[in-house]
Amino acid sequence: TPGLGNKIIFEEWRNQFVDAPVDKKLTVVKTGAAVPGEIDAVTGATISSKSVAHIVNSAIDDLREPLTTEDAEAGKKETDNG
C-alpha cells in the first residue's frame, strides 16, 4: 500500500530490532510480536517489514562467521604460551 511502507523509518517500529536474539532468524508476524525474534509487521506494509527483517538476517549471517572466527582466534592467541 503506497505510503504505509515508510513507517519502517520510525523509531517506534525500528526499536523492535534492539536486543533481538541473533541466534535465530527474525520472523515477521502480523498478529503482534509475542516472543523474542518476532517482529510486528507494519499494518498494510508486510512486504516492507519482511524486507527489513531479511536485510537484518542477511547482515547477521554475513557477520556471524567472521566474528566467531575472530573471537576463536583471539582466544587462541590469549592462551598461546609459545
Tab-separated table of N, CA, C and O in Angstrom:
chain	number	residue	atom	x	y	z
A	1	THR	N	0.854	-1.177	0.000
A	1	THR	CA	0.000	0.000	0.000
A	1	THR	C	0.894	1.232	0.000
A	1	THR	O	1.733	1.369	0.894
A	2	PRO	N	0.709	2.120	-0.970
A	2	PRO	CA	1.567	3.306	-1.051
A	2	PRO	C	1.533	4.139	0.232
A	2	PRO	O	0.481	4.384	0.799
A	3	GLY	N	2.706	4.541	0.681
A	3	GLY	CA	2.820	5.400	1.846
A	3	GLY	C	2.936	4.669	3.171
A	3	GLY	O	3.475	5.209	4.127
A	4	LEU	N	2.423	3.456	3.266
A	4	LEU	CA	2.472	2.749	4.543
A	4	LEU	C	3.851	2.173	4.830
A	4	LEU	O	4.267	2.097	5.979
A	5	GLY	N	4.556	1.775	3.780
A	5	GLY	CA	5.884	1.195	3.960
A	5	GLY	C	6.865	2.148	4.595
A	5	GLY	O	7.833	1.723	5.232
A	6	ASN	N	6.613	3.457	4.466
A	6	ASN	CA	7.562	4.412	5.048
A	6	ASN	C	7.528	4.409	6.573
A	6	ASN	O	8.374	5.001	7.220
A	7	LYS	N	6.584	3.709	7.181
A	7	LYS	CA	6.543	3.620	8.642
A	7	LYS	C	7.739	2.852	9.203
A	7	LYS	O	8.024	2.941	10.397
A	8	ILE	N	8.436	2.126	8.341
A	8	ILE	CA	9.611	1.382	8.811
A	8	ILE	C	10.757	2.304	9.217
A	8	ILE	O	11.699	1.855	9.861
A	9	ILE	N	10.672	3.576	8.879
A	9	ILE	CA	11.744	4.504	9.265
A	9	ILE	C	11.549	5.056	10.667
A	9	ILE	O	12.461	5.634	11.233
A	10	PHE	N	10.386	4.859	11.243
A	10	PHE	CA	10.109	5.435	12.556
A	10	PHE	C	10.741	4.599	13.666
A	10	PHE	O	10.719	3.376	13.651
A	11	GLU	N	11.282	5.313	14.644
A	11	GLU	CA	11.995	4.675	15.744
A	11	GLU	C	11.121	3.664	16.487
A	11	GLU	O	11.596	2.608	16.908
A	12	GLU	N	9.842	3.974	16.634
A	12	GLU	CA	8.935	3.065	17.344
A	12	GLU	C	8.946	1.669	16.718
A	12	GLU	O	8.983	0.665	17.421
A	13	TRP	N	8.942	1.592	15.395
A	13	TRP	CA	8.965	0.294	14.722
A	13	TRP	C	10.371	-0.302	14.753
A	13	TRP	O	10.553	-1.483	15.028
A	14	ARG	N	11.374	0.514	14.509
A	14	ARG	CA	12.753	0.024	14.454
A	14	ARG	C	13.240	-0.490	15.804
A	14	ARG	O	14.110	-1.356	15.862
A	15	ASN	N	12.676	0.009	16.896
A	15	ASN	CA	13.102	-0.434	18.226
A	15	ASN	C	12.855	-1.918	18.466
A	15	ASN	O	13.437	-2.495	19.387
A	16	GLN	N	12.012	-2.539	17.653
A	16	GLN	CA	11.777	-3.976	17.788
A	16	GLN	C	13.050	-4.786	17.555
A	16	GLN	O	13.164	-5.918	18.007
A	17	PHE	N	13.984	-4.213	16.820
A	17	PHE	CA	15.218	-4.909	16.474
A	17	PHE	C	16.276	-4.801	17.563
A	17	PHE	O	17.236	-5.563	17.571
A	18	VAL	N	16.104	-3.856	18.487
A	18	VAL	CA	17.065	-3.653	19.564
A	18	VAL	C	17.005	-4.854	20.513
A	18	VAL	O	15.933	-5.259	20.955
A	19	ASP	N	18.143	-5.420	20.783
A	19	ASP	CA	18.283	-6.590	21.671
A	19	ASP	C	17.562	-7.835	21.164
A	19	ASP	O	17.287	-8.753	21.939
A	20	ALA	N	17.250	-7.868	19.877
A	20	ALA	CA	16.644	-9.081	19.310
A	20	ALA	C	17.697	-10.182	19.303
A	20	ALA	O	18.887	-9.915	19.145
A	21	PRO	N	17.280	-11.421	19.495
A	21	PRO	CA	18.261	-12.514	19.501
A	21	PRO	C	18.916	-12.676	18.133
A	21	PRO	O	18.270	-12.451	17.104
A	22	VAL	N	20.171	-13.044	18.127
A	22	VAL	CA	20.882	-13.232	16.863
A	22	VAL	C	21.174	-14.699	16.581
A	22	VAL	O	21.776	-15.029	15.573
A	23	ASP	N	20.719	-15.568	17.480
A	23	ASP	CA	20.979	-16.991	17.286
A	23	ASP	C	19.942	-17.678	16.405
A	23	ASP	O	20.090	-18.843	16.067
A	24	LYS	N	18.899	-16.945	16.029
A	24	LYS	CA	17.907	-17.479	15.097
A	24	LYS	C	17.407	-16.335	14.222
A	24	LYS	O	17.575	-15.161	14.552
A	25	LYS	N	16.818	-16.675	13.104
A	25	LYS	CA	16.335	-15.654	12.170
A	25	LYS	C	15.158	-14.901	12.761
A	25	LYS	O	14.310	-15.464	13.446
A	26	LEU	N	15.103	-13.603	12.491
A	26	LEU	CA	13.957	-12.796	12.870
A	26	LEU	C	12.781	-13.176	11.977
A	26	LEU	O	12.962	-13.441	10.789
A	27	THR	N	11.596	-13.179	12.541
A	27	THR	CA	10.396	-13.556	11.814
A	27	THR	C	9.380	-12.431	11.918
A	27	THR	O	9.134	-11.912	13.011
A	28	VAL	N	8.787	-12.065	10.793
A	28	VAL	CA	7.761	-11.023	10.769
A	28	VAL	C	6.406	-11.676	10.978
A	28	VAL	O	6.079	-12.672	10.339
A	29	VAL	N	5.634	-11.111	11.909
A	29	VAL	CA	4.293	-11.620	12.199
A	29	VAL	C	3.281	-10.488	12.062
A	29	VAL	O	3.604	-9.327	12.275
A	30	LYS	N	2.067	-10.854	11.715
A	30	LYS	CA	1.002	-9.860	11.557
A	30	LYS	C	0.133	-9.724	12.799
A	30	LYS	O	-0.661	-8.803	12.898
A	31	THR	N	0.279	-10.633	13.729
A	31	THR	CA	-0.623	-10.691	14.877
A	31	THR	C	-0.045	-10.072	16.134
A	31	THR	O	-0.616	-10.227	17.207
A	32	GLY	N	1.081	-9.418	16.038
A	32	GLY	CA	1.731	-8.840	17.204
A	32	GLY	C	2.839	-9.747	17.703
A	32	GLY	O	2.606	-10.916	17.951
A	33	ALA	N	4.017	-9.187	17.820
A	33	ALA	CA	5.168	-9.964	18.275
A	33	ALA	C	4.935	-10.426	19.702
A	33	ALA	O	4.589	-9.637	20.578
A	34	ALA	N	5.105	-11.728	19.925
A	34	ALA	CA	4.833	-12.295	21.244
A	34	ALA	C	6.080	-12.881	21.901
A	34	ALA	O	6.129	-13.004	23.119
A	35	VAL	N	7.072	-13.241	21.104
A	35	VAL	CA	8.284	-13.846	21.649
A	35	VAL	C	9.499	-13.160	21.030
A	35	VAL	O	9.402	-12.566	19.958
A	36	PRO	N	10.647	-13.247	21.710
A	36	PRO	CA	11.860	-12.666	21.146
A	36	PRO	C	12.134	-13.227	19.749
A	36	PRO	O	11.958	-14.420	19.503
A	37	GLY	N	12.518	-12.352	18.849
A	37	GLY	CA	12.804	-12.767	17.479
A	37	GLY	C	11.647	-12.551	16.526
A	37	GLY	O	11.800	-12.684	15.327
A	38	GLU	N	10.480	-12.207	17.078
A	38	GLU	CA	9.343	-11.867	16.225
A	38	GLU	C	9.293	-10.357	16.055
A	38	GLU	O	9.481	-9.600	17.011
A	39	ILE	N	9.043	-9.933	14.837
A	39	ILE	CA	8.935	-8.518	14.502
A	39	ILE	C	7.505	-8.271	14.052
A	39	ILE	O	7.000	-8.953	13.153
A	40	ASP	N	6.844	-7.302	14.656
A	40	ASP	CA	5.469	-6.973	14.313
A	40	ASP	C	5.458	-6.196	12.995
A	40	ASP	O	6.070	-5.128	12.891
A	41	ALA	N	4.772	-6.735	12.004
A	41	ALA	CA	4.715	-6.101	10.682
A	41	ALA	C	3.966	-4.772	10.758
A	41	ALA	O	3.060	-4.600	11.571
A	42	VAL	N	4.371	-3.844	9.901
A	42	VAL	CA	3.609	-2.615	9.742
A	42	VAL	C	2.316	-2.993	9.033
A	42	VAL	O	2.347	-3.640	7.979
A	43	THR	N	1.187	-2.632	9.608
A	43	THR	CA	-0.111	-2.955	9.007
A	43	THR	C	-0.191	-2.374	7.602
A	43	THR	O	0.044	-1.183	7.396
A	44	GLY	N	-0.477	-3.226	6.628
A	44	GLY	CA	-0.590	-2.791	5.243
A	44	GLY	C	0.736	-2.714	4.515
A	44	GLY	O	0.780	-2.344	3.346
A	45	ALA	N	1.818	-3.044	5.205
A	45	ALA	CA	3.145	-2.962	4.584
A	45	ALA	C	3.978	-4.175	4.985
A	45	ALA	O	5.136	-4.051	5.379
A	46	THR	N	3.381	-5.335	4.859
A	46	THR	CA	4.072	-6.566	5.247
A	46	THR	C	5.317	-6.795	4.414
A	46	THR	O	6.340	-7.250	4.931
A	47	ILE	N	5.263	-6.478	3.133
A	47	ILE	CA	6.424	-6.689	2.264
A	47	ILE	C	7.595	-5.829	2.734
A	47	ILE	O	8.733	-6.301	2.820
A	48	SER	N	7.338	-4.580	3.076
A	48	SER	CA	8.407	-3.707	3.578
A	48	SER	C	8.979	-4.252	4.881
A	48	SER	O	10.199	-4.286	5.080
A	49	SER	N	8.098	-4.702	5.756
A	49	SER	CA	8.534	-5.259	7.042
A	49	SER	C	9.402	-6.495	6.830
A	49	SER	O	10.457	-6.647	7.450
A	50	LYS	N	8.951	-7.381	5.952
A	50	LYS	CA	9.717	-8.601	5.667
A	50	LYS	C	11.048	-8.271	5.011
A	50	LYS	O	12.056	-8.943	5.270
A	51	SER	N	11.068	-7.244	4.174
A	51	SER	CA	12.312	-6.853	3.509
A	51	SER	C	13.349	-6.387	4.519
A	51	SER	O	14.518	-6.753	4.427
A	52	VAL	N	12.932	-5.589	5.489
A	52	VAL	CA	13.868	-5.114	6.512
A	52	VAL	C	14.372	-6.288	7.340
A	52	VAL	O	15.571	-6.402	7.605
A	53	ALA	N	13.475	-7.170	7.747
A	53	ALA	CA	13.895	-8.340	8.534
A	53	ALA	C	14.873	-9.191	7.732
A	53	ALA	O	15.857	-9.693	8.282
A	54	HIS	N	14.622	-9.347	6.441
A	54	HIS	CA	15.518	-10.123	5.583
A	54	HIS	C	16.906	-9.468	5.519
A	54	HIS	O	17.930	-10.159	5.598
A	55	ILE	N	16.949	-8.165	5.387
A	55	ILE	CA	18.225	-7.443	5.337
A	55	ILE	C	18.993	-7.642	6.645
A	55	ILE	O	20.198	-7.912	6.636
A	56	VAL	N	18.303	-7.524	7.774
A	56	VAL	CA	18.951	-7.700	9.073
A	56	VAL	C	19.437	-9.137	9.223
A	56	VAL	O	20.577	-9.380	9.645
A	57	ASN	N	18.591	-10.105	8.870
A	57	ASN	CA	19.004	-11.511	8.954
A	57	ASN	C	20.220	-11.783	8.078
A	57	ASN	O	21.146	-12.485	8.493
A	58	SER	N	20.248	-11.218	6.881
A	58	SER	CA	21.381	-11.414	5.968
A	58	SER	C	22.653	-10.802	6.536
A	58	SER	O	23.735	-11.406	6.459
A	59	ALA	N	22.543	-9.615	7.119
A	59	ALA	CA	23.716	-8.954	7.699
A	59	ALA	C	24.270	-9.784	8.861
A	59	ALA	O	25.485	-9.954	8.983
A	60	ILE	N	23.384	-10.311	9.690
A	60	ILE	CA	23.821	-11.142	10.814
A	60	ILE	C	24.514	-12.400	10.294
A	60	ILE	O	25.575	-12.783	10.781
A	61	ASP	N	23.926	-13.027	9.282
A	61	ASP	CA	24.535	-14.225	8.696
A	61	ASP	C	25.915	-13.921	8.126
A	61	ASP	O	26.856	-14.688	8.295
A	62	ASP	N	26.034	-12.781	7.441
A	62	ASP	CA	27.312	-12.404	6.832
A	62	ASP	C	28.387	-12.140	7.877
A	62	ASP	O	29.570	-12.380	7.635
A	63	LEU	N	27.991	-11.620	9.025
A	63	LEU	CA	28.965	-11.263	10.063
A	63	LEU	C	29.258	-12.386	11.047
A	63	LEU	O	30.297	-12.383	11.701
A	64	ARG	N	28.353	-13.326	11.167
A	64	ARG	CA	28.486	-14.367	12.187
A	64	ARG	C	29.813	-15.124	12.064
A	64	ARG	O	30.565	-15.232	13.022
A	65	GLU	N	30.115	-15.632	10.891
A	65	GLU	CA	31.331	-16.440	10.728
A	65	GLU	C	32.602	-15.628	10.963
A	65	GLU	O	33.453	-16.047	11.740
A	66	PRO	N	32.748	-14.459	10.326
A	66	PRO	CA	33.986	-13.703	10.589
A	66	PRO	C	34.141	-13.315	12.060
A	66	PRO	O	35.245	-13.356	12.595
A	67	LEU	N	33.052	-12.959	12.711
A	67	LEU	CA	33.154	-12.554	14.114
A	67	LEU	C	33.460	-13.736	15.021
A	67	LEU	O	34.261	-13.619	15.942
A	68	THR	N	32.840	-14.867	14.771
A	68	THR	CA	33.115	-16.021	15.619
A	68	THR	C	34.503	-16.577	15.339
A	68	THR	O	35.163	-17.064	16.252
A	69	THR	N	34.969	-16.470	14.114
A	69	THR	CA	36.325	-16.907	13.783
A	69	THR	C	37.342	-15.999	14.466
A	69	THR	O	38.311	-16.469	15.046
A	70	GLU	N	37.098	-14.678	14.421
A	70	GLU	CA	37.998	-13.737	15.089
A	70	GLU	C	38.033	-13.995	16.585
A	70	GLU	O	39.093	-13.985	17.203
A	71	ASP	N	36.868	-14.225	17.187
A	71	ASP	CA	36.806	-14.496	18.622
A	71	ASP	C	37.580	-15.758	18.966
A	71	ASP	O	38.308	-15.797	19.949
A	72	ALA	N	37.426	-16.789	18.165
A	72	ALA	CA	38.114	-18.050	18.428
A	72	ALA	C	39.626	-17.866	18.298
A	72	ALA	O	40.393	-18.367	19.121
A	73	GLU	N	40.054	-17.138	17.284
A	73	GLU	CA	41.485	-16.921	17.086
A	73	GLU	C	42.057	-16.023	18.175
A	73	GLU	O	43.182	-16.224	18.626
A	74	ALA	N	41.293	-15.035	18.611
A	74	ALA	CA	41.759	-14.150	19.687
A	74	ALA	C	41.926	-14.956	20.975
A	74	ALA	O	42.893	-14.779	21.703
A	75	GLY	N	40.983	-15.845	21.241
A	75	GLY	CA	41.075	-16.695	22.428
A	75	GLY	C	42.271	-17.628	22.357
A	75	GLY	O	42.927	-17.907	23.352
A	76	LYS	N	42.562	-18.096	21.142
A	76	LYS	CA	43.704	-18.989	20.935
A	76	LYS	C	45.007	-18.231	21.242
A	76	LYS	O	45.901	-18.760	21.888
A	77	LYS	N	45.086	-16.989	20.786
A	77	LYS	CA	46.300	-16.187	20.991
A	77	LYS	C	46.493	-15.871	22.470
A	77	LYS	O	47.608	-15.830	22.958
A	78	GLU	N	45.388	-15.655	23.198
A	78	GLU	CA	45.490	-15.331	24.612
A	78	GLU	C	46.016	-16.511	25.423
A	78	GLU	O	46.673	-16.335	26.437
A	79	THR	N	45.719	-17.731	24.971
A	79	THR	CA	46.166	-18.912	25.720
A	79	THR	C	47.469	-19.482	25.182
A	79	THR	O	48.011	-20.416	25.759
A	80	ASP	N	47.984	-18.936	24.094
A	80	ASP	CA	49.204	-19.428	23.488
A	80	ASP	C	50.413	-18.947	24.314
A	80	ASP	O	50.651	-17.759	24.449
A	81	ASN	N	51.151	-19.874	24.857
A	81	ASN	CA	52.319	-19.520	25.684
A	81	ASN	C	53.619	-19.541	24.888
A	81	ASN	O	54.669	-19.316	25.448
A	82	GLY	N	53.544	-19.853	23.648
A	82	GLY	CA	54.786	-20.010	22.929
A	82	GLY	C	54.916	-19.076	21.841
A	82	GLY	O	55.755	-18.601	21.280
